[in-house]
mmCIF file of C-alpha atoms and ligand atoms in Angstrom:
data_model
loop_
_atom_site.group_PDB
_atom_site.id
_atom_site.type_symbol
_atom_site.label_atom_id
_atom_site.label_comp_id
_atom_site.label_asym_id
_atom_site.label_seq_id
_atom_site.Cartn_x
_atom_site.Cartn_y
_atom_site.Cartn_z
ATOM 1 C CA MET A 28 -73.689 33.261 31.554
ATOM 2 C CA SER A 29 -77.153 34.505 30.841
ATOM 3 C CA LEU A 30 -78.592 36.484 27.976
ATOM 4 C CA ARG A 31 -79.198 40.183 28.487
ATOM 5 C CA PHE A 32 -80.705 42.662 26.130
ATOM 6 C CA THR A 33 -81.817 46.232 26.092
ATOM 7 C CA THR A 34 -83.495 48.440 23.526
ATOM 8 C CA ALA A 35 -83.270 52.155 22.841
ATOM 9 C CA GLY A 36 -85.191 54.414 20.514
ATOM 10 C CA GLU A 37 -88.227 56.637 20.095
ATOM 11 C CA SER A 38 -91.054 56.003 17.652
ATOM 12 C CA HIS A 39 -90.334 59.000 15.409
ATOM 13 C CA GLY A 40 -86.676 59.478 16.310
ATOM 14 C CA PRO A 41 -83.785 58.492 14.035
ATOM 15 C CA GLY A 42 -84.010 54.773 14.797
ATOM 16 C CA LEU A 43 -84.147 51.877 17.216
ATOM 17 C CA VAL A 44 -81.276 49.935 18.713
ATOM 18 C CA ALA A 45 -81.051 46.611 20.522
ATOM 19 C CA ILE A 46 -77.975 45.220 22.236
ATOM 20 C CA VAL A 47 -77.912 41.505 22.982
ATOM 21 C CA GLU A 48 -75.196 40.191 25.243
ATOM 22 C CA GLY A 49 -74.523 36.535 26.017
ATOM 23 C CA LEU A 50 -74.896 34.712 22.722
ATOM 24 C CA PRO A 51 -72.189 32.054 22.396
ATOM 25 C CA ALA A 52 -69.508 32.423 19.724
ATOM 26 C CA GLY A 53 -69.697 30.447 16.494
ATOM 27 C CA LEU A 54 -73.470 30.625 16.148
ATOM 28 C CA GLU A 55 -74.463 30.824 12.500
ATOM 29 C CA LEU A 56 -77.068 33.528 11.902
ATOM 30 C CA ASP A 57 -79.651 33.546 9.147
ATOM 31 C CA ARG A 58 -79.766 37.085 7.777
ATOM 32 C CA GLU A 59 -83.041 36.490 5.931
ATOM 33 C CA ALA A 60 -84.695 35.082 9.055
ATOM 34 C CA LEU A 61 -83.904 38.322 10.922
ATOM 35 C CA ASP A 62 -85.535 40.510 8.284
ATOM 36 C CA ARG A 63 -88.390 38.027 7.891
ATOM 37 C CA ASP A 64 -89.217 38.336 11.590
ATOM 38 C CA LEU A 65 -89.225 42.130 11.327
ATOM 39 C CA ALA A 66 -91.491 41.945 8.282
ATOM 40 C CA ARG A 67 -93.835 39.515 10.085
ATOM 41 C CA ARG A 68 -94.232 42.067 12.885
ATOM 42 C CA GLN A 69 -95.317 44.693 10.378
ATOM 43 C CA LEU A 70 -98.105 42.540 8.953
ATOM 44 C CA GLY A 71 -101.671 42.172 10.110
ATOM 45 C CA HIS A 72 -105.006 43.525 8.977
ATOM 46 C CA GLY A 73 -105.832 46.613 11.005
ATOM 47 C CA ARG A 74 -102.436 48.311 10.887
ATOM 48 C CA GLY A 75 -102.410 52.037 10.128
ATOM 49 C CA GLY A 76 -100.640 54.362 7.697
ATOM 50 C CA ARG A 77 -97.270 54.151 9.428
ATOM 51 C CA MET A 78 -96.676 50.620 8.204
ATOM 52 C CA LYS A 79 -96.801 51.888 4.621
ATOM 53 C CA ILE A 80 -93.855 54.160 5.445
ATOM 54 C CA GLU A 81 -91.710 51.681 7.367
ATOM 55 C CA SER A 82 -90.018 48.690 5.813
ATOM 56 C CA ASP A 83 -87.964 47.407 8.716
ATOM 57 C CA ALA A 84 -84.578 45.813 8.188
ATOM 58 C CA VAL A 85 -81.831 44.830 10.615
ATOM 59 C CA GLU A 86 -78.399 46.414 10.395
ATOM 60 C CA ILE A 87 -75.865 44.546 12.503
ATOM 61 C CA ARG A 88 -73.287 46.895 13.986
ATOM 62 C CA SER A 89 -71.199 44.540 16.128
ATOM 63 C CA GLY A 90 -70.662 41.050 17.452
ATOM 64 C CA VAL A 91 -71.023 39.173 14.151
ATOM 65 C CA ARG A 92 -68.407 38.404 11.519
ATOM 66 C CA HIS A 93 -69.125 36.692 8.211
ATOM 67 C CA GLY A 94 -72.453 35.420 9.506
ATOM 68 C CA ARG A 95 -71.235 33.981 12.808
ATOM 69 C CA THR A 96 -71.367 35.420 16.301
ATOM 70 C CA LEU A 97 -68.102 36.403 17.996
ATOM 71 C CA GLY A 98 -69.333 35.982 21.584
ATOM 72 C CA SER A 99 -69.264 39.764 22.009
ATOM 73 C CA PRO A 100 -72.354 41.994 22.381
ATOM 74 C CA VAL A 101 -74.447 42.109 19.214
ATOM 75 C CA ALA A 102 -75.762 45.585 18.407
ATOM 76 C CA VAL A 103 -78.581 45.874 15.885
ATOM 77 C CA LEU A 104 -80.077 48.982 14.372
ATOM 78 C CA VAL A 105 -83.541 49.382 12.849
ATOM 79 C CA ALA A 106 -83.928 52.749 11.118
ATOM 80 C CA ASN A 107 -87.135 54.798 11.346
ATOM 81 C CA ARG A 108 -87.920 55.716 7.767
ATOM 82 C CA ASP A 109 -90.513 58.165 9.072
ATOM 83 C CA TYR A 110 -87.804 60.216 10.826
ATOM 84 C CA PRO A 111 -87.171 62.704 7.973
ATOM 85 C CA ASN A 112 -90.852 63.736 8.375
ATOM 86 C CA TRP A 113 -90.201 64.365 12.093
ATOM 87 C CA ASP A 114 -86.732 65.859 11.835
ATOM 88 C CA GLU A 115 -87.689 69.133 13.536
ATOM 89 C CA ARG A 116 -90.061 67.670 16.123
ATOM 90 C CA MET A 117 -87.732 64.826 17.140
ATOM 91 C CA ASN A 118 -84.258 66.175 16.476
ATOM 92 C CA PRO A 119 -81.790 65.208 19.217
ATOM 93 C CA TRP A 120 -80.450 68.775 19.054
ATOM 94 C CA PRO A 121 -82.118 72.196 19.416
ATOM 95 C CA VAL A 122 -83.923 73.412 16.290
ATOM 96 C CA GLU A 123 -84.807 76.923 15.088
ATOM 97 C CA ALA A 124 -88.495 76.170 14.573
ATOM 98 C CA GLU A 125 -91.098 76.544 17.304
ATOM 99 C CA VAL A 126 -92.213 72.968 18.087
ATOM 100 C CA GLU A 127 -95.751 72.769 19.412
ATOM 101 C CA GLU A 128 -96.286 70.785 22.613
ATOM 102 C CA SER A 129 -99.071 68.262 23.114
ATOM 103 C CA HIS A 130 -101.132 68.576 26.307
ATOM 104 C CA LEU A 131 -103.929 66.052 25.696
ATOM 105 C CA PRO A 132 -103.142 62.710 27.387
ATOM 106 C CA ARG A 133 -104.937 59.604 26.093
ATOM 107 C CA PRO A 134 -106.796 57.360 28.554
ATOM 108 C CA GLY A 135 -105.083 53.965 28.538
ATOM 109 C CA HIS A 136 -101.723 55.336 27.363
ATOM 110 C CA ALA A 137 -98.581 56.137 29.362
ATOM 111 C CA ASP A 138 -99.151 59.848 28.620
ATOM 112 C CA LEU A 139 -100.474 61.271 31.906
ATOM 113 C CA ALA A 140 -98.569 59.160 34.433
ATOM 114 C CA GLY A 141 -95.420 59.717 32.356
ATOM 115 C CA LEU A 142 -95.862 63.507 32.480
ATOM 116 C CA GLN A 143 -96.342 63.366 36.243
ATOM 117 C CA LYS A 144 -93.445 61.026 36.833
ATOM 118 C CA PHE A 145 -90.850 62.864 34.744
ATOM 119 C CA GLY A 146 -92.069 66.439 35.200
ATOM 120 C CA PHE A 147 -92.562 67.049 31.479
ATOM 121 C CA THR A 148 -95.145 69.393 30.013
ATOM 122 C CA ASP A 149 -95.131 67.852 26.514
ATOM 123 C CA VAL A 150 -96.892 64.483 26.218
ATOM 124 C CA ARG A 151 -94.653 63.676 23.246
ATOM 125 C CA ASN A 152 -91.702 63.257 25.629
ATOM 126 C CA VAL A 153 -93.542 60.230 27.042
ATOM 127 C CA LEU A 154 -95.446 58.777 24.134
ATOM 128 C CA GLU A 155 -92.469 58.505 21.816
ATOM 129 C CA ARG A 156 -90.808 55.902 24.016
ATOM 130 C CA ALA A 157 -94.023 54.277 25.252
ATOM 131 C CA SER A 158 -95.014 53.627 21.625
ATOM 132 C CA ALA A 159 -95.072 50.033 20.446
ATOM 133 C CA ARG A 160 -92.688 51.030 17.671
ATOM 134 C CA GLU A 161 -90.032 49.956 20.204
ATOM 135 C CA THR A 162 -91.092 46.353 19.647
ATOM 136 C CA ALA A 163 -89.266 46.332 16.288
ATOM 137 C CA ALA A 164 -86.031 46.337 18.325
ATOM 138 C CA ARG A 165 -87.339 43.547 20.574
ATOM 139 C CA VAL A 166 -88.154 41.436 17.527
ATOM 140 C CA ALA A 167 -84.647 41.990 16.140
ATOM 141 C CA ALA A 168 -83.172 40.877 19.480
ATOM 142 C CA GLY A 169 -85.616 37.974 19.714
ATOM 143 C CA SER A 170 -84.694 36.816 16.253
ATOM 144 C CA LEU A 171 -81.069 36.471 17.400
ATOM 145 C CA ALA A 172 -82.319 34.460 20.390
ATOM 146 C CA LYS A 173 -84.350 32.280 18.026
ATOM 147 C CA GLY A 174 -81.177 31.610 16.052
ATOM 148 C CA PHE A 175 -79.594 30.258 19.224
ATOM 149 C CA LEU A 176 -82.700 28.267 20.164
ATOM 150 C CA SER A 177 -82.848 26.719 16.721
ATOM 151 C CA ALA A 178 -79.285 25.431 17.237
ATOM 152 C CA VAL A 179 -80.409 23.695 20.465
ATOM 153 C CA GLY A 180 -83.524 22.232 18.818
ATOM 154 C CA VAL A 181 -86.160 24.682 20.068
ATOM 155 C CA SER A 182 -88.697 26.536 17.918
ATOM 156 C CA VAL A 183 -91.086 29.299 19.002
ATOM 157 C CA HIS A 184 -94.374 30.060 17.222
ATOM 158 C CA SER A 185 -97.455 32.190 17.703
ATOM 159 C CA HIS A 186 -100.998 32.629 16.457
ATOM 160 C CA VAL A 187 -103.956 34.886 17.146
ATOM 161 C CA ILE A 188 -106.862 33.266 18.966
ATOM 162 C CA GLN A 189 -109.202 36.214 19.467
ATOM 163 C CA ILE A 190 -109.800 39.698 18.028
ATOM 164 C CA ALA A 191 -112.490 41.752 19.779
ATOM 165 C CA ALA A 192 -115.361 39.286 20.333
ATOM 166 C CA VAL A 193 -114.341 36.865 17.531
ATOM 167 C CA SER A 194 -112.576 33.750 18.870
ATOM 168 C CA ALA A 195 -110.904 30.877 17.040
ATOM 169 C CA PRO A 196 -111.810 27.274 17.916
ATOM 170 C CA GLU A 197 -109.493 25.841 20.579
ATOM 171 C CA ARG A 198 -106.587 23.706 19.366
ATOM 172 C CA ASP A 199 -104.731 21.413 21.753
ATOM 173 C CA ASP A 200 -102.936 19.324 19.217
ATOM 174 C CA LEU A 201 -100.605 21.811 17.522
ATOM 175 C CA SER A 202 -97.161 20.833 16.228
ATOM 176 C CA PRO A 203 -94.505 23.128 14.705
ATOM 177 C CA ASP A 204 -95.689 22.197 11.171
ATOM 178 C CA ASP A 205 -99.152 23.573 11.912
ATOM 179 C CA PHE A 206 -97.661 27.070 12.068
ATOM 180 C CA ALA A 207 -96.138 26.906 8.570
ATOM 181 C CA GLY A 208 -98.873 29.017 6.952
ATOM 182 C CA VAL A 209 -99.881 31.216 9.877
ATOM 183 C CA ASP A 210 -98.405 34.371 8.341
ATOM 184 C CA ASP A 211 -100.558 33.861 5.232
ATOM 185 C CA SER A 212 -103.622 34.713 7.307
ATOM 186 C CA PRO A 213 -104.173 38.507 7.354
ATOM 187 C CA VAL A 214 -104.698 38.250 11.118
ATOM 188 C CA ARG A 215 -102.238 35.371 11.809
ATOM 189 C CA CYS A 216 -105.088 33.055 12.834
ATOM 190 C CA LEU A 217 -104.825 29.317 12.110
ATOM 191 C CA ASP A 218 -108.523 28.896 11.377
ATOM 192 C CA VAL A 219 -109.467 30.167 7.906
ATOM 193 C CA ARG A 220 -113.113 30.826 8.670
ATOM 194 C CA THR A 221 -112.279 32.721 11.892
ATOM 195 C CA SER A 222 -109.655 34.756 10.005
ATOM 196 C CA GLY A 223 -112.372 36.022 7.671
ATOM 197 C CA ALA A 224 -114.651 36.862 10.583
ATOM 198 C CA MET A 225 -111.824 38.712 12.366
ATOM 199 C CA VAL A 226 -111.051 40.794 9.259
ATOM 200 C CA ALA A 227 -114.744 41.670 8.918
ATOM 201 C CA GLU A 228 -114.924 42.646 12.599
ATOM 202 C CA ILE A 229 -111.834 44.872 12.296
ATOM 203 C CA ASP A 230 -113.376 46.595 9.260
ATOM 204 C CA ARG A 231 -116.732 47.009 10.999
ATOM 205 C CA LEU A 232 -115.315 48.487 14.208
ATOM 206 C CA ARG A 233 -112.750 50.618 12.390
ATOM 207 C CA LYS A 234 -115.623 52.323 10.534
ATOM 208 C CA GLU A 235 -117.172 53.013 13.938
ATOM 209 C CA ASN A 236 -113.914 54.699 15.042
ATOM 210 C CA GLU A 237 -113.171 51.884 17.470
ATOM 211 C CA SER A 238 -109.905 50.127 18.245
ATOM 212 C CA LEU A 239 -109.757 46.395 18.980
ATOM 213 C CA GLY A 240 -107.923 44.139 21.426
ATOM 214 C CA GLY A 241 -107.709 40.370 21.545
ATOM 215 C CA LYS A 242 -105.706 37.330 22.580
ATOM 216 C CA PHE A 243 -102.764 35.426 21.158
ATOM 217 C CA GLU A 244 -100.916 32.246 21.979
ATOM 218 C CA VAL A 245 -97.205 31.421 21.902
ATOM 219 C CA ARG A 246 -95.996 27.823 21.783
ATOM 220 C CA ALA A 247 -92.424 26.575 22.021
ATOM 221 C CA PHE A 248 -91.395 23.059 21.009
ATOM 222 C CA GLY A 249 -88.267 20.995 21.648
ATOM 223 C CA LEU A 250 -87.556 22.197 25.192
ATOM 224 C CA VAL A 251 -85.775 19.727 27.456
ATOM 225 C CA PRO A 252 -87.053 19.365 31.045
ATOM 226 C CA GLY A 253 -85.373 21.391 33.784
ATOM 227 C CA ILE A 254 -84.987 24.793 32.082
ATOM 228 C CA GLY A 255 -85.573 27.472 34.747
ATOM 229 C CA SER A 256 -85.473 26.492 38.407
ATOM 230 C CA HIS A 257 -87.671 25.806 41.414
ATOM 231 C CA VAL A 258 -85.080 27.047 43.906
ATOM 232 C CA SER A 259 -85.472 30.848 43.797
ATOM 233 C CA TRP A 260 -88.371 33.064 42.814
ATOM 234 C CA GLY A 261 -86.287 35.028 40.351
ATOM 235 C CA GLU A 262 -85.236 31.904 38.460
ATOM 236 C CA LYS A 263 -88.713 30.484 38.023
ATOM 237 C CA LEU A 264 -89.324 30.307 34.300
ATOM 238 C CA ASP A 265 -93.083 30.832 34.551
ATOM 239 C CA GLY A 266 -92.542 34.146 36.366
ATOM 240 C CA ARG A 267 -89.864 35.245 33.930
ATOM 241 C CA LEU A 268 -92.022 34.453 30.926
ATOM 242 C CA ALA A 269 -95.059 36.214 32.395
ATOM 243 C CA GLN A 270 -93.003 39.343 33.091
ATOM 244 C CA ALA A 271 -91.517 39.351 29.601
ATOM 245 C CA ILE A 272 -94.864 38.933 27.844
ATOM 246 C CA CYS A 273 -96.661 41.383 30.154
ATOM 247 C CA SER A 274 -94.004 44.004 29.359
ATOM 248 C CA ILE A 275 -95.257 44.163 25.761
ATOM 249 C CA GLN A 276 -97.195 47.369 25.144
ATOM 250 C CA SER A 277 -100.966 46.934 25.761
ATOM 251 C CA VAL A 278 -100.711 43.386 27.194
ATOM 252 C CA LYS A 279 -102.856 43.190 30.326
ATOM 253 C CA GLY A 280 -102.939 39.462 31.082
ATOM 254 C CA VAL A 281 -100.782 36.370 30.660
ATOM 255 C CA SER A 282 -101.675 32.737 31.346
ATOM 256 C CA LEU A 283 -99.523 29.619 31.294
ATOM 257 C CA GLY A 284 -101.140 26.383 30.185
ATOM 258 C CA GLU A 285 -104.791 25.994 31.160
ATOM 259 C CA ALA A 286 -104.449 28.435 34.053
ATOM 260 C CA TRP A 287 -107.968 29.851 34.203
ATOM 261 C CA GLU A 288 -109.640 26.526 33.340
ATOM 262 C CA VAL A 289 -107.878 24.413 35.991
ATOM 263 C CA ALA A 290 -108.644 27.002 38.679
ATOM 264 C CA GLY A 291 -112.225 25.738 38.580
ATOM 265 C CA LYS A 292 -111.460 22.021 38.357
ATOM 266 C CA PRO A 293 -110.709 19.395 41.008
ATOM 267 C CA GLY A 294 -107.057 18.358 41.313
ATOM 268 C CA SER A 295 -107.672 15.029 39.633
ATOM 269 C CA GLU A 296 -108.539 16.921 36.425
ATOM 270 C CA ALA A 297 -105.949 19.643 36.761
ATOM 271 C CA HIS A 298 -102.588 17.900 36.438
ATOM 272 C CA ASP A 299 -100.702 15.907 33.825
ATOM 273 C CA GLU A 300 -100.109 12.335 34.921
ATOM 274 C CA ILE A 301 -96.613 10.932 34.477
ATOM 275 C CA PHE A 302 -95.782 7.981 32.207
ATOM 276 C CA TRP A 303 -92.617 6.225 31.118
ATOM 277 C CA SER A 304 -92.032 3.707 28.343
ATOM 278 C CA GLU A 305 -88.939 2.111 26.853
ATOM 279 C CA GLU A 306 -89.724 3.701 23.517
ATOM 280 C CA ARG A 307 -90.691 7.246 24.563
ATOM 281 C CA GLY A 308 -88.974 7.652 27.923
ATOM 282 C CA TRP A 309 -90.797 10.147 30.169
ATOM 283 C CA TYR A 310 -94.009 11.590 28.790
ATOM 284 C CA ARG A 311 -97.469 13.007 29.607
ATOM 285 C CA GLU A 312 -100.744 12.414 27.822
ATOM 286 C CA THR A 313 -102.094 15.871 28.638
ATOM 287 C CA ASN A 314 -100.454 19.296 28.827
ATOM 288 C CA ARG A 315 -102.638 21.314 31.179
ATOM 289 C CA ALA A 316 -99.521 22.774 32.815
ATOM 290 C CA GLY A 317 -98.447 24.309 29.491
ATOM 291 C CA GLY A 318 -95.031 22.662 29.752
ATOM 292 C CA LEU A 319 -94.129 24.242 33.105
ATOM 293 C CA GLU A 320 -94.028 22.666 36.573
ATOM 294 C CA GLY A 321 -92.314 24.155 39.623
ATOM 295 C CA GLY A 322 -90.906 27.047 37.580
ATOM 296 C CA MET A 323 -89.180 24.642 35.177
ATOM 297 C CA THR A 324 -89.914 23.162 31.781
ATOM 298 C CA ASN A 325 -91.192 19.586 32.025
ATOM 299 C CA GLY A 326 -90.438 18.528 28.453
ATOM 300 C CA GLU A 327 -93.914 19.177 27.056
ATOM 301 C CA PRO A 328 -94.566 22.097 24.685
ATOM 302 C CA LEU A 329 -94.677 25.522 26.315
ATOM 303 C CA VAL A 330 -98.093 27.180 25.983
ATOM 304 C CA ILE A 331 -98.585 30.863 26.840
ATOM 305 C CA GLN A 332 -101.661 32.964 26.151
ATOM 306 C CA ALA A 333 -101.957 36.716 26.560
ATOM 307 C CA ALA A 334 -104.719 39.319 26.461
ATOM 308 C CA ILE A 335 -104.121 42.678 24.837
ATOM 309 C CA LYS A 336 -106.355 45.696 25.360
ATOM 310 C CA PRO A 337 -107.694 47.786 22.468
ATOM 311 C CA ILE A 338 -105.215 50.465 21.329
ATOM 312 C CA SER A 339 -105.559 53.631 23.368
ATOM 313 C CA THR A 340 -105.179 56.077 20.470
ATOM 314 C CA MET A 341 -108.770 56.483 19.288
ATOM 315 C CA THR A 342 -109.940 58.066 16.051
ATOM 316 C CA GLN A 343 -112.977 59.202 18.074
ATOM 317 C CA PRO A 344 -111.059 60.373 21.165
ATOM 318 C CA LEU A 345 -112.181 59.725 24.741
ATOM 319 C CA ARG A 346 -112.601 62.428 27.374
ATOM 320 C CA SER A 347 -109.477 63.829 28.970
ATOM 321 C CA VAL A 348 -108.149 67.069 30.457
ATOM 322 C CA ASP A 349 -105.840 69.651 28.855
ATOM 323 C CA THR A 350 -102.787 69.505 31.122
ATOM 324 C CA GLU A 351 -101.980 73.181 30.494
ATOM 325 C CA THR A 352 -105.430 74.754 30.977
ATOM 326 C CA MET A 353 -106.848 71.957 33.213
ATOM 327 C CA GLU A 354 -110.062 72.264 31.185
ATOM 328 C CA PRO A 355 -111.979 69.202 29.978
ATOM 329 C CA ALA A 356 -110.830 68.235 26.494
ATOM 330 C CA GLN A 357 -110.740 65.355 24.072
ATOM 331 C CA ALA A 358 -107.615 63.206 24.145
ATOM 332 C CA MET A 359 -105.110 63.717 21.365
ATOM 333 C CA ARG A 360 -105.889 62.257 17.987
ATOM 334 C CA GLU A 361 -103.034 60.759 16.045
ATOM 335 C CA ARG A 362 -102.595 58.487 13.079
ATOM 336 C CA THR A 363 -102.999 55.001 14.552
ATOM 337 C CA ASP A 364 -103.516 51.285 14.009
ATOM 338 C CA SER A 365 -106.977 49.765 14.621
ATOM 339 C CA THR A 366 -105.573 46.589 16.082
ATOM 340 C CA VAL A 367 -102.105 45.137 16.665
ATOM 341 C CA VAL A 368 -102.949 41.683 18.010
ATOM 342 C CA PRO A 369 -101.267 39.881 15.054
ATOM 343 C CA ALA A 370 -98.099 41.988 15.486
ATOM 344 C CA ALA A 371 -98.108 41.599 19.275
ATOM 345 C CA ALA A 372 -98.065 37.824 18.844
ATOM 346 C CA VAL A 373 -94.841 38.110 16.824
ATOM 347 C CA VAL A 374 -93.373 40.360 19.537
ATOM 348 C CA ALA A 375 -94.349 37.770 22.159
ATOM 349 C CA GLU A 376 -92.496 35.075 20.200
ATOM 350 C CA ALA A 377 -89.426 37.305 20.471
ATOM 351 C CA MET A 378 -89.845 37.923 24.198
ATOM 352 C CA ALA A 379 -90.421 34.228 24.924
ATOM 353 C CA ALA A 380 -87.377 33.352 22.801
ATOM 354 C CA LEU A 381 -85.192 35.813 24.719
ATOM 355 C CA VAL A 382 -86.258 34.355 28.081
ATOM 356 C CA LEU A 383 -85.847 30.747 26.924
ATOM 357 C CA ALA A 384 -82.471 31.439 25.323
ATOM 358 C CA GLY A 385 -81.329 33.097 28.563
ATOM 359 C CA ALA A 386 -82.424 30.118 30.633
ATOM 360 C CA TYR A 387 -80.637 27.721 28.247
ATOM 361 C CA ARG A 388 -77.488 29.837 28.534
ATOM 362 C CA GLU A 389 -77.709 29.643 32.335
ATOM 363 C CA LYS A 390 -78.145 25.888 32.357
ATOM 364 C CA PHE A 391 -75.624 24.851 29.716
ATOM 365 C CA GLY A 392 -73.002 27.638 29.800
ATOM 366 C CA GLY A 393 -70.217 27.492 27.237
ATOM 367 C CA ASP A 394 -68.332 30.101 25.223
ATOM 368 C CA HIS A 395 -68.789 28.468 21.819
ATOM 369 C CA ILE A 396 -72.015 26.984 20.481
ATOM 370 C CA ASP A 397 -70.280 23.593 20.311
ATOM 371 C CA ASP A 398 -69.683 23.767 24.098
ATOM 372 C CA VAL A 399 -73.411 24.410 24.575
ATOM 373 C CA LEU A 400 -74.367 21.480 22.342
ATOM 374 C CA ALA A 401 -71.944 19.141 24.148
ATOM 375 C CA ALA A 402 -73.381 20.129 27.553
ATOM 376 C CA LEU A 403 -76.945 19.718 26.270
ATOM 377 C CA SER A 404 -76.149 16.309 24.856
ATOM 378 C CA ALA A 405 -74.542 15.158 28.142
ATOM 379 C CA TYR A 406 -77.599 16.364 30.065
ATOM 380 C CA LYS A 407 -80.032 14.548 27.768
ATOM 381 C CA GLU A 408 -77.966 11.412 28.229
ATOM 382 C CA ARG A 409 -78.002 11.783 32.027
ATOM 383 C CA ILE A 410 -81.782 12.183 32.266
ATOM 384 C CA GLY A 411 -82.483 9.577 29.595
ATOM 385 C CA TRP A 412 -84.257 12.093 27.362
ATOM 386 C CA ARG A 413 -85.372 10.455 24.130
ATOM 387 C CA ARG A 414 -86.910 13.310 22.125
HETATM 388 C C1 EPS B 549 -97.993 53.562 17.773
HETATM 389 C C2 EPS B 549 -98.624 54.371 16.823
HETATM 390 C C3 EPS B 549 -98.450 54.149 15.355
HETATM 391 C C4 EPS B 549 -98.050 52.710 15.136
HETATM 392 C C5 EPS B 549 -96.802 52.473 15.963
HETATM 393 C C6 EPS B 549 -97.168 52.415 17.393
HETATM 394 O O1 EPS B 549 -97.395 54.913 14.823
HETATM 395 P P1 EPS B 549 -97.606 56.381 14.279
HETATM 396 O O2 EPS B 549 -97.935 57.213 15.473
HETATM 397 O O3 EPS B 549 -96.281 56.763 13.652
HETATM 398 O O4 EPS B 549 -98.709 56.305 13.251
HETATM 399 O O5 EPS B 549 -97.909 52.393 13.787
HETATM 400 O O6 EPS B 549 -96.218 51.281 15.631
HETATM 401 C C7 EPS B 549 -95.148 51.293 14.825
HETATM 402 C C8 EPS B 549 -94.663 52.358 14.211
HETATM 403 C C9 EPS B 549 -94.554 49.980 14.672
HETATM 404 O O7 EPS B 549 -93.534 49.851 13.977
HETATM 405 O O8 EPS B 549 -95.124 49.039 15.246
HETATM 406 C C10 EPS B 549 -98.143 53.829 19.218
HETATM 407 O O9 EPS B 549 -98.548 54.945 19.570
HETATM 408 O O10 EPS B 549 -97.869 52.940 20.032
#
C-alpha cells in the first residue's frame, strides 16, 4: 500500500477537489488542523486582492466517519468563493454571453506552451489550471498526510529563508519547537529582524511594479531510518521529494541537505560521521546530508530547500506577442500577488508530507492505524532505535 493523491480544479471555476487514497482506517483527524493549514497557505505579506475574497475551508465528501478514516478514498472539496464573479467566463456549460478570449501569453507562465500543446486559442484554458490556486487542494491533501505522520511521530515544518535579495541568517540547530511562532511572522521567517526587512523589500518592489521570488526550507522531524529505498531509482526518497517540491508552481530548484555547499568541499568535510552510544543508539553530530543517504532517511531531520522564481504575472507587463495577430504586444495584466514565497513554503510542507506518508505506508503496510504502529514499533525494536 502506498499513498496516492490527485487534485482537480481551475482557479476561477466552481472549486477544487483532492482525492487521497491509501490512508489507513481508524486514523483520527483534526478538523481544525485541516482548516488551519488552508488558512496558513493564504497568509503572507505580498498576497493580492484574491486572498481577501477567499476564505478556504475543507469539506470532506468521503472516507471519514465521525472524525476517523474508513480506509477508503478521502475526497475533499475547497470551494472557490470567487466563482460567482466568474460564472459566465468559467461556467462548465455553454453560456449565452460572448466571452472574450485572451491572446497575450505571459513570459514565465504556462500560457504559450500550453496553447501550443493543447491547440487552444484562449490563454485562459491554460492559465486557469496552471494557476497556483490549485495548491489549496494540495494543502488539504497534505494536511491529511500530516495527520497520519503525526500518528507515527513525524512532524513537518517550513520557514522562509529568502525573499528577493533579503536572506535570513542560517540556522542549523532547529527543533520542532522553534517553528511554533513562524506563522506570526508576516513572511513566515524565523528571524524577526529579517522579517521586517523582507516586508519592506516587498513593499518597495511592489511599488516599482515588480514581483519577487525567494527561497524556503522544509524540515521534518521524527523520521526513523530506512524510509525510501536504495534499490530502485523510483523508490529513492530524495528523488521523490525533489519531484514533489519541484512540481509546485514557480519552484525552479530544490536542494537536499547542504547540497550546493558540499559540492565544493573535500569528502572529509562533506559527510556525517557515524556514532553509537548506549544512551543514544545510532547518531550523527552533523547533518550535511539533510537526513537522506542512499535514497533513504538516516534518522536525522530531513532538510529541503527550494528556490522559487518571481511571479510571472507582472503589473508592468513584459514583452510578448498577440497570438491572434502575431504582432508584438504586452503580456496580459491580471490581478496578482507580489510574492508567494510564504505560501509556497506551506504548500511544500504538504508535498513533503504526502511523499513521506506514502513511503511510511509502503514500509509498514497495515489496514488500520494500529497495524501501522505495531509494525513501526517492531521495526524500531529490530534496529535498536532509541528516539
Ligand atoms: C494566481 C493568481 C492570483 C492568486 C492565485 C494564483 O489569483 P487571481 O488571478 O484570482 O487574482 O491569488 O492564487 C490563489 C487564488 C490562491 O488561492 O493561492 C496565479 O495566476 O497563479
